[in-house]
Coordinates of C-alpha atoms in Angstrom, one line a residue:
M24 CA -0.1 0.6 -0.6
A25 CA 2.6 2.3 -0.5
R26 CA 2.6 3.5 -4.0
N27 CA -0.4 5.9 -5.0
K28 CA -1.7 4.2 -8.3
Y29 CA -5.5 2.7 -8.7
D30 CA -3.6 0.3 -11.2
V31 CA -1.0 -1.5 -8.7
D32 CA -2.3 -4.4 -6.3
E33 CA -0.9 -4.1 -3.3
E34 CA 1.8 -6.8 -2.1
L35 CA 1.0 -8.6 0.7
Q36 CA 3.1 -11.9 0.7
E37 CA 2.4 -14.0 4.2
G38 CA 1.4 -16.7 4.9
F39 CA -1.3 -18.3 6.6
N40 CA -1.3 -16.0 9.9
I41 CA -3.1 -17.9 12.7
S42 CA -2.9 -14.7 14.8
H43 CA -5.2 -13.6 12.7
L44 CA -7.8 -15.6 14.0
K45 CA -6.3 -15.2 17.9
R46 CA -7.5 -11.4 17.4
L47 CA -10.2 -11.7 15.2
I48 CA -11.6 -13.8 18.5
R49 CA -10.6 -11.5 21.1
Y50 CA -12.7 -9.4 19.7
M51 CA -15.6 -11.8 20.7
K52 CA -14.6 -12.2 24.0
P53 CA -17.2 -8.8 25.4
Y54 CA -19.7 -11.2 24.3
K55 CA -19.0 -14.0 25.4
N56 CA -21.9 -14.4 27.6
K57 CA -24.1 -14.2 24.8
V58 CA -21.8 -16.1 22.5
I59 CA -21.7 -19.3 25.3
L60 CA -25.6 -18.4 25.1
S61 CA -25.8 -19.3 21.4
V62 CA -23.5 -22.4 21.1
T63 CA -25.3 -23.8 24.2
L64 CA -28.7 -23.4 22.1
M65 CA -26.8 -24.6 19.1
I66 CA -25.5 -27.8 21.5
I67 CA -29.0 -28.1 21.7
S68 CA -31.1 -27.9 18.7
S69 CA -28.6 -30.0 17.1
F70 CA -29.1 -33.4 20.1
V71 CA -33.0 -32.4 20.4
S72 CA -32.4 -32.8 16.0
L73 CA -31.1 -35.9 16.6
L74 CA -33.1 -37.4 18.6
G75 CA -35.4 -37.3 15.2
P76 CA -34.2 -40.8 13.4
Y77 CA -33.9 -42.2 16.7
L78 CA -37.5 -42.1 16.9
I79 CA -38.5 -43.4 13.4
K80 CA -36.5 -46.3 14.1
I81 CA -38.2 -46.9 17.8
A82 CA -42.0 -47.0 15.2
L83 CA -40.5 -48.2 12.1
D84 CA -38.9 -51.4 14.3
D85 CA -41.2 -52.0 17.8
I86 CA -44.6 -49.4 17.4
I87 CA -45.8 -49.9 13.8
P88 CA -45.8 -53.4 14.5
S89 CA -47.0 -54.4 17.4
G90 CA -49.4 -51.5 17.1
N91 CA -49.6 -49.7 19.6
L92 CA -51.9 -46.2 18.2
V93 CA -51.4 -44.8 21.7
N94 CA -47.6 -45.0 22.2
L95 CA -47.4 -44.0 18.1
T96 CA -49.6 -40.7 18.8
I97 CA -47.1 -40.3 21.7
L98 CA -44.4 -40.9 19.6
S99 CA -45.3 -38.1 16.8
V100 CA -46.3 -35.7 19.3
I101 CA -42.6 -35.7 21.2
Y102 CA -41.0 -35.8 18.0
A103 CA -43.5 -32.5 17.0
L104 CA -42.9 -30.5 19.9
S105 CA -38.9 -31.6 18.8
L106 CA -39.4 -29.6 16.0
I107 CA -41.0 -26.7 17.2
L108 CA -37.9 -26.9 20.0
V109 CA -35.7 -27.2 17.3
S110 CA -37.5 -23.7 15.8
A111 CA -37.4 -21.8 18.8
F112 CA -33.8 -22.1 20.2
M113 CA -32.5 -21.4 16.1
K114 CA -34.8 -18.2 16.2
Q115 CA -33.1 -17.1 19.3
R116 CA -29.4 -17.9 18.1
I117 CA -30.0 -15.4 15.1
I118 CA -31.1 -13.1 17.0
T119 CA -28.6 -13.2 19.4
M120 CA -26.2 -14.0 16.9
G121 CA -26.5 -10.5 15.1
K122 CA -26.6 -8.7 17.1
V123 CA -23.1 -9.6 18.3
G124 CA -21.8 -9.6 15.0
Q125 CA -22.7 -6.4 13.9
D126 CA -21.6 -4.6 17.4
I127 CA -18.2 -6.2 16.8
L128 CA -18.0 -4.4 13.5
V129 CA -18.5 -1.5 15.1
D130 CA -15.5 -2.1 17.9
M131 CA -13.4 -3.0 14.7
R132 CA -14.7 -0.2 12.5
K133 CA -13.7 2.7 15.9
D134 CA -9.8 0.6 16.1
L135 CA -9.6 0.7 12.8
F136 CA -11.0 4.5 12.5
V137 CA -9.4 5.5 15.2
N138 CA -6.2 4.7 14.1
L139 CA -7.2 6.6 10.8
Q140 CA -6.6 9.7 12.7
T141 CA -3.8 9.8 14.5
L142 CA -1.8 8.7 11.1
P143 CA 0.1 11.4 9.5
F144 CA -0.1 13.3 6.6
S145 CA 1.8 11.8 4.4
Y146 CA 0.4 8.0 5.4
Y147 CA -2.2 9.7 3.4
D148 CA -0.3 11.2 0.0
S149 CA 1.7 7.6 -0.7
R150 CA -1.7 5.7 -1.6
P151 CA -4.8 6.4 -2.9
H152 CA -7.9 7.5 -0.4
G153 CA -10.2 5.0 -2.2
K154 CA -8.0 2.3 -0.6
I155 CA -8.4 3.6 2.7
L156 CA -11.7 3.6 2.4
V157 CA -12.7 0.0 1.5
R158 CA -10.8 -1.6 4.7
V159 CA -13.4 0.6 6.4
V160 CA -16.2 0.0 4.9
N161 CA -15.6 -2.6 2.4
Y162 CA -13.7 -5.5 4.1
I163 CA -15.4 -4.9 7.7
N164 CA -18.4 -5.9 6.5
S165 CA -17.5 -9.0 4.6
L166 CA -16.6 -10.2 8.1
S167 CA -20.2 -10.0 8.9
D168 CA -21.4 -13.8 7.9
L169 CA -18.5 -15.1 9.9
L170 CA -19.2 -13.0 13.5
S171 CA -22.8 -13.6 12.8
N172 CA -23.2 -17.0 11.9
G173 CA -19.4 -18.8 11.3
F174 CA -17.7 -19.7 14.9
V175 CA -20.9 -20.7 16.2
N176 CA -21.7 -22.8 14.1
L177 CA -18.7 -24.6 13.5
I178 CA -18.7 -25.3 17.4
A179 CA -22.3 -26.4 16.6
D180 CA -22.0 -28.4 14.2
T181 CA -18.9 -30.4 15.8
V182 CA -20.6 -31.2 18.2
T183 CA -23.4 -32.5 16.1
L184 CA -20.4 -34.1 14.2
I185 CA -19.8 -36.2 17.0
I186 CA -22.7 -36.9 18.4
T187 CA -24.0 -38.1 14.5
V188 CA -21.0 -40.6 14.9
I189 CA -22.1 -41.6 18.7
F190 CA -26.1 -42.1 17.6
M191 CA -24.4 -44.0 14.2
F192 CA -21.8 -46.3 16.0
V193 CA -24.7 -47.2 18.3
L194 CA -26.7 -48.5 16.0
D195 CA -24.6 -51.0 13.7
Y196 CA -21.2 -50.0 14.3
R197 CA -20.6 -52.1 10.7
L198 CA -22.3 -48.7 8.8
A199 CA -20.3 -46.2 10.3
L200 CA -17.3 -47.5 9.8
V201 CA -18.6 -47.4 5.6
S202 CA -19.6 -44.1 6.2
L203 CA -16.8 -42.8 6.9
L204 CA -15.5 -44.0 3.5
G205 CA -15.2 -40.3 2.3
L206 CA -14.0 -38.7 4.8
P207 CA -9.8 -39.2 3.9
L208 CA -10.7 -38.4 0.1
L209 CA -12.3 -35.3 1.1
M210 CA -9.8 -33.9 3.5
T211 CA -7.5 -35.2 0.4
V212 CA -9.5 -32.3 -1.9
I213 CA -9.6 -29.3 1.0
M214 CA -5.3 -29.4 1.3
S215 CA -5.3 -29.5 -2.4
I216 CA -6.7 -26.8 -3.2
K217 CA -5.7 -24.3 0.3
K218 CA -2.8 -22.3 -1.3
A219 CA -4.4 -21.0 -4.2
Q220 CA -7.6 -20.6 -2.7
R221 CA -5.2 -18.2 -0.8
R222 CA -3.6 -17.0 -3.1
A223 CA -7.0 -15.9 -5.0
H224 CA -8.8 -14.4 -2.4
Q225 CA -5.5 -11.9 -1.7
K226 CA -6.1 -11.3 -5.4
L227 CA -9.9 -10.4 -5.2
S228 CA -9.1 -8.2 -2.2
S229 CA -6.8 -6.0 -4.3
K230 CA -8.5 -6.2 -7.2
Q231 CA -11.5 -4.3 -5.3
S232 CA -8.9 -2.0 -3.6
N233 CA -8.1 -1.2 -6.9
M234 CA -12.3 -0.6 -8.6
N235 CA -12.6 1.5 -5.4
A236 CA -10.1 3.4 -5.5
Y237 CA -10.4 4.2 -9.5
V238 CA -14.2 5.4 -7.8
H239 CA -13.5 7.4 -5.5
E240 CA -10.6 9.8 -7.7
S241 CA -13.0 9.7 -10.7
I242 CA -15.7 11.2 -8.4
N243 CA -13.3 13.8 -7.1
G244 CA -12.1 14.6 -10.1
I245 CA -15.4 15.4 -12.5
K246 CA -15.3 19.0 -13.1
V247 CA -11.8 17.5 -14.4
T248 CA -13.4 15.3 -16.9
Q249 CA -15.8 16.6 -17.4
S250 CA -14.1 20.2 -18.3
F251 CA -11.6 18.0 -21.0
S252 CA -14.0 15.3 -22.5
R253 CA -12.7 12.5 -20.7
E254 CA -15.7 11.2 -19.9
E255 CA -14.7 7.7 -22.9
E256 CA -11.2 7.6 -21.2
N257 CA -12.3 7.5 -17.9
M258 CA -15.2 4.7 -19.3
R259 CA -13.2 2.5 -21.2
I260 CA -10.4 2.2 -17.5
Y261 CA -13.3 1.9 -15.3
K262 CA -14.6 -1.4 -17.7
D263 CA -10.6 -2.7 -17.8
V264 CA -10.9 -1.7 -14.2
C265 CA -13.9 -3.7 -13.5
K266 CA -12.8 -6.9 -15.4
Q267 CA -9.9 -7.9 -13.7
Y268 CA -11.9 -7.6 -10.5
S269 CA -14.5 -10.1 -12.7
D270 CA -12.2 -12.2 -13.6
A271 CA -10.6 -12.3 -9.6
W272 CA -14.2 -13.2 -8.0
M273 CA -14.8 -16.1 -10.5
D274 CA -11.0 -17.5 -9.9
S275 CA -11.7 -17.2 -5.9
V276 CA -15.4 -18.2 -6.3
K277 CA -14.9 -21.8 -8.7
L278 CA -11.8 -22.5 -6.3
N279 CA -15.2 -22.2 -3.7
F280 CA -17.3 -24.5 -5.6
L281 CA -14.9 -27.4 -6.1
V282 CA -15.7 -27.8 -1.9
W283 CA -19.0 -27.9 -1.1
P284 CA -20.2 -30.1 -4.4
S285 CA -17.1 -32.3 -3.2
I286 CA -18.2 -32.6 -0.4
D287 CA -22.3 -33.5 -1.7
I288 CA -20.7 -35.9 -3.8
I289 CA -18.5 -37.9 -1.4
S290 CA -21.9 -38.1 0.7
V291 CA -23.8 -39.6 -1.9
A292 CA -21.1 -42.0 -2.6
S293 CA -21.2 -42.9 1.4
V294 CA -26.1 -43.6 1.2
A295 CA -25.2 -45.6 -2.5
L296 CA -22.6 -47.7 -0.2
I297 CA -24.5 -47.2 3.3
Y298 CA -27.6 -49.3 0.3
L299 CA -25.1 -51.4 -0.9
F300 CA -23.4 -52.6 1.9
G301 CA -27.1 -52.7 3.9
I302 CA -29.3 -54.4 1.7
L303 CA -26.6 -57.0 0.2
V304 CA -23.6 -57.7 2.6
F305 CA -25.4 -57.2 6.1
D306 CA -29.2 -57.6 5.0
S307 CA -29.6 -60.7 7.2
S308 CA -28.7 -58.7 11.0
I309 CA -30.2 -54.9 9.5
K310 CA -33.8 -54.4 10.3
V311 CA -35.4 -51.6 8.0
G312 CA -35.7 -49.1 11.1
V313 CA -31.9 -50.0 12.1
L314 CA -31.1 -48.5 7.7
V315 CA -34.1 -45.9 7.5
A316 CA -32.9 -44.1 10.6
F317 CA -29.1 -44.8 9.7
I318 CA -29.6 -42.8 6.3
G319 CA -31.4 -39.8 8.5
Y320 CA -27.7 -40.0 10.9
V321 CA -25.9 -40.2 7.2
W322 CA -27.4 -36.6 5.8
R323 CA -27.1 -35.2 9.2
F324 CA -23.5 -36.8 9.2
W325 CA -22.7 -35.2 6.0
A326 CA -24.8 -31.9 7.2
P327 CA -22.2 -30.4 9.2
I328 CA -19.7 -31.6 7.1
T329 CA -21.0 -29.6 4.3
N330 CA -21.1 -26.5 7.1
I331 CA -17.6 -26.9 8.5
G332 CA -17.1 -26.9 4.0
N333 CA -18.5 -24.1 3.6
F334 CA -17.0 -22.0 6.3
Y335 CA -13.2 -22.6 5.9
N336 CA -13.8 -21.1 2.2
T337 CA -15.4 -18.4 4.6
I338 CA -12.5 -18.0 6.7
I339 CA -10.4 -18.4 3.7
N340 CA -12.4 -15.2 1.9
A341 CA -11.8 -13.3 5.7
M342 CA -8.0 -14.4 6.5
A343 CA -8.1 -12.3 2.9
Y344 CA -9.4 -9.2 3.8
L345 CA -7.6 -9.2 7.6
E346 CA -4.8 -9.4 7.0
R347 CA -5.5 -6.0 5.2
I348 CA -8.1 -4.3 8.0
F349 CA -5.4 -5.0 10.7
E350 CA -1.8 -4.1 8.3
T351 CA -4.2 -0.7 8.9
M352 CA -5.0 -1.2 12.9
D353 CA -0.9 -1.9 13.1
E354 CA 0.0 1.3 11.4
K355 CA 2.2 3.1 13.1
P356 CA 1.5 7.2 13.7
L357 CA 5.3 9.1 12.9
I358 CA 3.6 11.8 15.5
H359 CA 2.4 11.0 18.8
D360 CA 3.0 11.5 22.4
K361 CA 6.3 9.7 24.9
V362 CA 6.4 8.8 27.6
G363 CA 5.9 11.5 30.3
A364 CA 4.4 14.1 27.8
T365 CA 2.5 16.1 29.8
I366 CA -0.2 18.5 29.5
L367 CA 0.9 21.9 27.9
P368 CA -0.4 25.1 29.9
P369 CA -1.8 28.0 28.9
I370 CA 1.3 29.7 26.2
E371 CA 1.8 33.5 25.6
G372 CA 2.8 32.5 21.9
H373 CA 6.6 32.6 22.6
V374 CA 7.6 30.5 19.9
E375 CA 11.9 29.2 19.3
F376 CA 13.3 27.7 16.5
K377 CA 16.8 26.4 17.5
D378 CA 19.3 24.8 15.1
V379 CA 16.8 22.6 13.4
T380 CA 16.9 20.8 10.8
F381 CA 14.4 18.6 8.8
M382 CA 13.7 16.0 5.4
Y383 CA 10.7 13.9 4.5
E384 CA 13.7 12.2 3.2
K385 CA 17.2 10.7 4.4
D386 CA 20.5 12.8 2.9
N387 CA 17.7 15.2 1.9
P388 CA 17.2 18.4 3.7
I389 CA 14.3 20.8 3.2
L390 CA 15.1 23.0 6.3
K391 CA 18.7 23.2 7.8
N392 CA 19.8 24.8 10.2
I393 CA 16.9 27.4 11.5
N394 CA 17.2 29.4 14.3
I395 CA 14.6 31.7 15.3
N396 CA 13.3 33.8 17.9
I397 CA 9.2 34.9 17.8
Q398 CA 8.8 36.9 20.8
S399 CA 4.6 36.8 22.3
G400 CA 2.0 38.8 20.2
E401 CA 4.4 39.8 16.7
S402 CA 3.3 38.8 13.2
I403 CA 5.3 36.2 11.3
A404 CA 5.6 36.6 7.1
L405 CA 7.0 33.5 5.3
V406 CA 7.8 34.7 2.4
G407 CA 10.0 32.5 -0.8
P408 CA 9.5 30.8 -4.1
T409 CA 7.6 27.6 -4.4
G410 CA 9.1 24.1 -2.5
A411 CA 11.6 26.4 -0.1
G412 CA 10.1 25.2 3.3
K413 CA 7.3 27.6 4.4
S414 CA 4.2 25.0 4.7
T415 CA 7.0 22.3 6.3
I416 CA 8.6 25.8 9.1
V417 CA 4.6 25.9 10.3
S418 CA 3.7 22.5 10.4
L419 CA 6.5 21.8 12.5
I420 CA 5.3 23.7 15.0
S421 CA 1.7 21.9 15.5
R422 CA 4.2 18.7 15.8
F423 CA 2.3 17.6 12.4
Y424 CA 6.2 16.0 11.5
D425 CA 8.8 16.1 14.0
I426 CA 12.1 18.1 12.9
N427 CA 16.0 15.2 12.3
E428 CA 18.1 18.2 15.1
G429 CA 17.4 20.7 17.6
Q430 CA 14.0 21.8 18.9
I431 CA 11.5 23.7 18.7
L432 CA 10.1 25.5 22.5
I433 CA 6.7 27.9 23.4
D434 CA 7.0 29.6 26.0
G435 CA 10.8 27.4 27.0
I436 CA 8.5 24.3 26.7
D437 CA 9.8 21.1 24.1
I438 CA 7.3 21.1 21.9
R439 CA 8.2 17.0 21.9
D440 CA 7.6 16.8 26.0
V441 CA 3.6 18.3 25.8
T442 CA 0.8 15.9 24.7
L443 CA -0.4 16.4 20.9
K444 CA -3.7 17.6 21.5
S445 CA -2.9 19.8 24.5
L446 CA -0.9 21.5 21.7
R447 CA -3.0 22.0 18.7
E448 CA -5.4 22.8 21.1
Q449 CA -4.3 26.6 21.8
M450 CA -3.9 27.2 18.0
G451 CA -5.3 28.3 14.9
I452 CA -4.7 26.3 11.7
M453 CA -5.9 27.5 8.6
L454 CA -4.4 24.9 5.7
Q455 CA -4.1 26.0 1.3
D456 CA -6.8 23.0 1.9
S457 CA -10.2 24.8 2.9
F458 CA -11.8 21.9 3.6
I459 CA -15.6 21.9 3.8
F460 CA -17.6 19.3 5.8
S461 CA -20.8 18.2 4.1
G462 CA -23.6 20.4 7.4
T463 CA -24.7 24.0 8.1
I464 CA -22.4 26.8 7.4
M465 CA -22.5 27.7 11.6
D466 CA -21.3 23.8 12.3
N467 CA -18.6 23.9 9.8
I468 CA -17.4 27.3 11.0
R469 CA -17.7 25.6 14.9
Y470 CA -15.5 23.1 13.9
G471 CA -12.5 25.4 15.5
N472 CA -14.2 25.6 18.7
L473 CA -17.3 24.0 19.6
E474 CA -18.4 25.5 22.7
A475 CA -19.3 28.4 20.9
T476 CA -22.5 30.1 20.8
D477 CA -24.4 30.9 17.9
E478 CA -23.5 34.6 19.0
E479 CA -19.7 34.2 19.1
V480 CA -20.3 32.0 15.3
I481 CA -21.3 34.9 14.1
A482 CA -18.5 37.5 15.5
A483 CA -16.7 35.6 14.0
A484 CA -17.9 35.6 10.2
K485 CA -18.2 40.0 10.6
V486 CA -14.6 39.7 11.3
V487 CA -13.4 38.5 8.0
R488 CA -16.0 39.6 5.9
A489 CA -18.1 36.1 5.8
H490 CA -21.0 37.3 7.1
D491 CA -22.6 38.6 4.0
F492 CA -22.4 36.0 1.6
I493 CA -23.3 33.8 4.2
M494 CA -26.9 35.8 4.8
E495 CA -27.6 36.1 1.4
F496 CA -28.0 32.5 2.0
E497 CA -31.6 30.8 1.9
N498 CA -31.3 29.5 5.1
G499 CA -28.5 32.4 6.3
Y500 CA -25.5 29.7 9.0
Y501 CA -27.9 27.4 8.7
T502 CA -28.0 26.6 5.1
E503 CA -26.5 23.1 4.1
V504 CA -23.9 22.3 2.5
N505 CA -22.2 19.4 0.4
E506 CA -19.1 17.4 1.2
R507 CA -15.7 19.6 0.4
G508 CA -18.5 22.8 0.3
S509 CA -18.8 21.9 -3.9
R510 CA -21.8 25.0 -3.2
L511 CA -19.8 27.8 -2.2
S512 CA -16.5 29.3 -4.0
V513 CA -13.2 29.3 -3.2
G514 CA -12.6 32.5 -1.8
Q515 CA -16.0 31.8 0.3
R516 CA -14.7 28.5 1.8
Q517 CA -11.0 29.8 1.8
L518 CA -13.8 32.9 4.5
I519 CA -15.4 30.5 6.3
S520 CA -11.7 27.9 6.8
F521 CA -10.4 31.5 8.6
A522 CA -14.0 32.2 11.0
R523 CA -13.2 28.2 12.0
A524 CA -9.8 29.2 12.6
L525 CA -10.3 32.5 14.6
L526 CA -13.2 31.1 16.4
A527 CA -10.8 29.1 18.1
D528 CA -9.3 32.1 20.2
P529 CA -5.4 30.8 19.7
K530 CA -2.3 32.5 21.7
I531 CA -0.7 30.8 18.0
L532 CA -2.3 31.5 14.7
I533 CA -1.3 29.8 11.3
L534 CA -2.5 31.2 8.4
D535 CA -1.2 29.2 5.0
E536 CA -1.8 31.3 1.6
A537 CA -5.6 32.4 4.5
T538 CA -6.2 34.6 1.5
S539 CA -5.1 33.8 -1.8
S540 CA -8.9 32.8 -3.8
I541 CA -10.1 36.1 -2.0
D542 CA -10.7 39.2 -4.0
T543 CA -8.7 42.6 -3.5
Q544 CA -11.9 44.5 -2.3
T545 CA -12.8 41.3 0.4
E546 CA -9.2 41.5 0.5
L547 CA -9.0 44.8 1.4
L548 CA -11.9 44.4 4.2
L549 CA -11.0 41.5 5.4
Q550 CA -6.6 42.7 6.4
K551 CA -8.5 45.5 9.2
G552 CA -11.1 42.5 10.7
L553 CA -7.2 40.8 11.3
D554 CA -5.2 44.0 11.8
E555 CA -7.3 43.9 15.7
L556 CA -7.4 39.9 15.5
L557 CA -3.7 40.0 15.3
K558 CA -3.1 41.9 18.2
G559 CA -1.7 40.0 21.5
R560 CA -1.5 36.9 19.1
T561 CA 1.4 35.5 17.5
S562 CA 1.0 34.5 13.8
F563 CA 2.2 32.7 11.0
I564 CA 1.5 34.5 7.5
I565 CA 2.9 32.5 4.3
A566 CA 1.7 34.4 1.3
H567 CA 2.0 35.1 -2.0
R568 CA 0.4 38.1 -2.6
L569 CA 2.4 40.2 -1.0
S570 CA 0.0 43.5 -0.1
T571 CA -1.1 41.8 2.6
I572 CA 2.1 41.1 5.0
K573 CA 3.7 44.7 4.7
N574 CA 2.0 45.3 7.9
S575 CA 4.3 42.5 9.5
S576 CA 6.5 42.5 12.9
R577 CA 8.7 40.8 10.4
I578 CA 8.7 39.4 7.5
M579 CA 11.3 36.6 6.3
Y580 CA 12.3 35.4 3.1
I581 CA 12.9 31.6 3.0
D582 CA 15.0 30.2 0.0
N583 CA 16.3 26.6 -0.2
G584 CA 15.6 25.8 3.7
S585 CA 17.3 28.6 4.7
I586 CA 16.4 32.4 6.3
V587 CA 18.3 34.1 4.0
E588 CA 16.9 37.5 4.8
C589 CA 14.8 39.0 7.8
G590 CA 13.2 41.9 8.9
T591 CA 10.6 44.8 8.3
H592 CA 9.0 45.8 5.5
D593 CA 10.8 48.6 5.4
E594 CA 14.1 47.4 5.7
L595 CA 13.6 44.8 3.5
M596 CA 13.2 47.2 0.8
S597 CA 15.7 49.3 1.6
L598 CA 18.3 46.0 1.7
K599 CA 17.0 45.7 -2.3
G600 CA 17.7 42.3 -2.2
H601 CA 15.5 38.8 -2.1
Y602 CA 12.2 40.4 -0.7
Y603 CA 12.5 43.6 -3.3
N604 CA 13.0 42.0 -6.2
L605 CA 9.6 39.7 -5.4
Y606 CA 7.7 42.7 -4.4
Q607 CA 8.9 45.0 -7.2
S608 CA 8.5 41.7 -9.8
Q609 CA 4.9 41.8 -8.5
Y610 CA 4.1 45.2 -8.2
A611 CA 5.4 45.0 -11.9
L612 CA 3.4 42.4 -13.2
L613 CA 0.1 43.9 -11.6
N614 CA 0.7 47.2 -13.0
A615 CA 1.0 45.2 -16.3
V616 CA -1.8 43.8 -15.4

């Protein structure tokens, strides 16, 4: 899962790992009482159902020949009551285990989702989101039948099988031995296709993941697709991806279907042998009732074997999915609280970088020996060419990545010594991607502070000049917006994200290209609100539009991972260096337009 392509199969070359199955069973422990109840009901119902052939044997060999109508009636009532009891127990078992199975799926999906919340940005940048989504939804859903029926049925079928064999040997040990002749042949069939089944199901899970990844990517890029008339080409790719999934599914199904037909053929052959031996070989010593009852037990003998064969298929299928699920669950967050991490106390906003070096890849530093000392309340603007390290600097303050060398201190405290939650709670962050969640505009702004009142939300929106356009919608702040804010313009999404960041009332405010998609008129209005807002707060502002940062306390020009210039706007302009050239080129470009 390391390559970000929908047409590359996920590699997983492990052998069958029994620990995955044990780990799945551990999810059943909180529900062990219900599981035990279901197993008990299944065993009782299995034992009661096995009385049927024996009651028939008694009727055929003893009661009917004697003409005792009363005993035959009693026996019939007992037989009918046994069927009713079996049905009642079966219904209760289905209801109980159905609920248990779904509860376990909820627990697994929660653990998986919780871990996904802790993984770094690099995890999501390096793989298609569709391949992550398929694990949370499809793969876990595929375990439903296994958890609701599989394990309980396996225990019950095993017990049923043992009891059935006992009944068979009690009736006639010779016929019992004949009926067992097909088992070695069945085991040979199962063992011969086991490895092929596993490989087929692993391939199937990869193709399903690929298809989900392409669909997810296509939906996200539908505007680009339609803009460039790529519909036919996309359909060709989708058809190919679906064909690969269909072929993988057919390969796995063909192997699965070798199991239960084999059981059917062998079971029918066993019954034929029973008739052959019972009538031609042992005919003088076997009564009709015994033979009829024995045939009934033979069918009951093969029924749980068929169920166990189906369970085997389910396990092989589930293991392919469990490997992917637990692989994601076991993915370790690169950024986490260290042992003994403390809660960051309320901060003033003094930030210091001491000889900070950072690299995404080994031997390729993005930042080199950065030293910055920012006092509380200062506004620091970061400018420079694309890829110079501006966004990396602000990401390090929030510990989205950990530095390789040096220290980052807030109020003299190393940020690696405090919990992530207490660190990020005291920051307001607006990244370049202005993500809008499905829901109301009010909810989207309140995302920055769940305790905020409606009045506080509206006040934040007014500061960033979002209030006027929000009120133009049909329901104002309670207008529903779609996922990613498709109803909103890029500039409107940025303003709402800005209000969200401001509502957190942070001591450190990080604005990464906060005004890049806002028109000039709105920018002028917004700047007035920002001047008031930034008072008393430490702020880091990344902006390519230099007019928005002229009033910053300091402007730092970042290039090639280093701070090459630092000062106020006037100081840097007087230097006539990198910042001066950047400002002049932008000013000339604006004049030309």
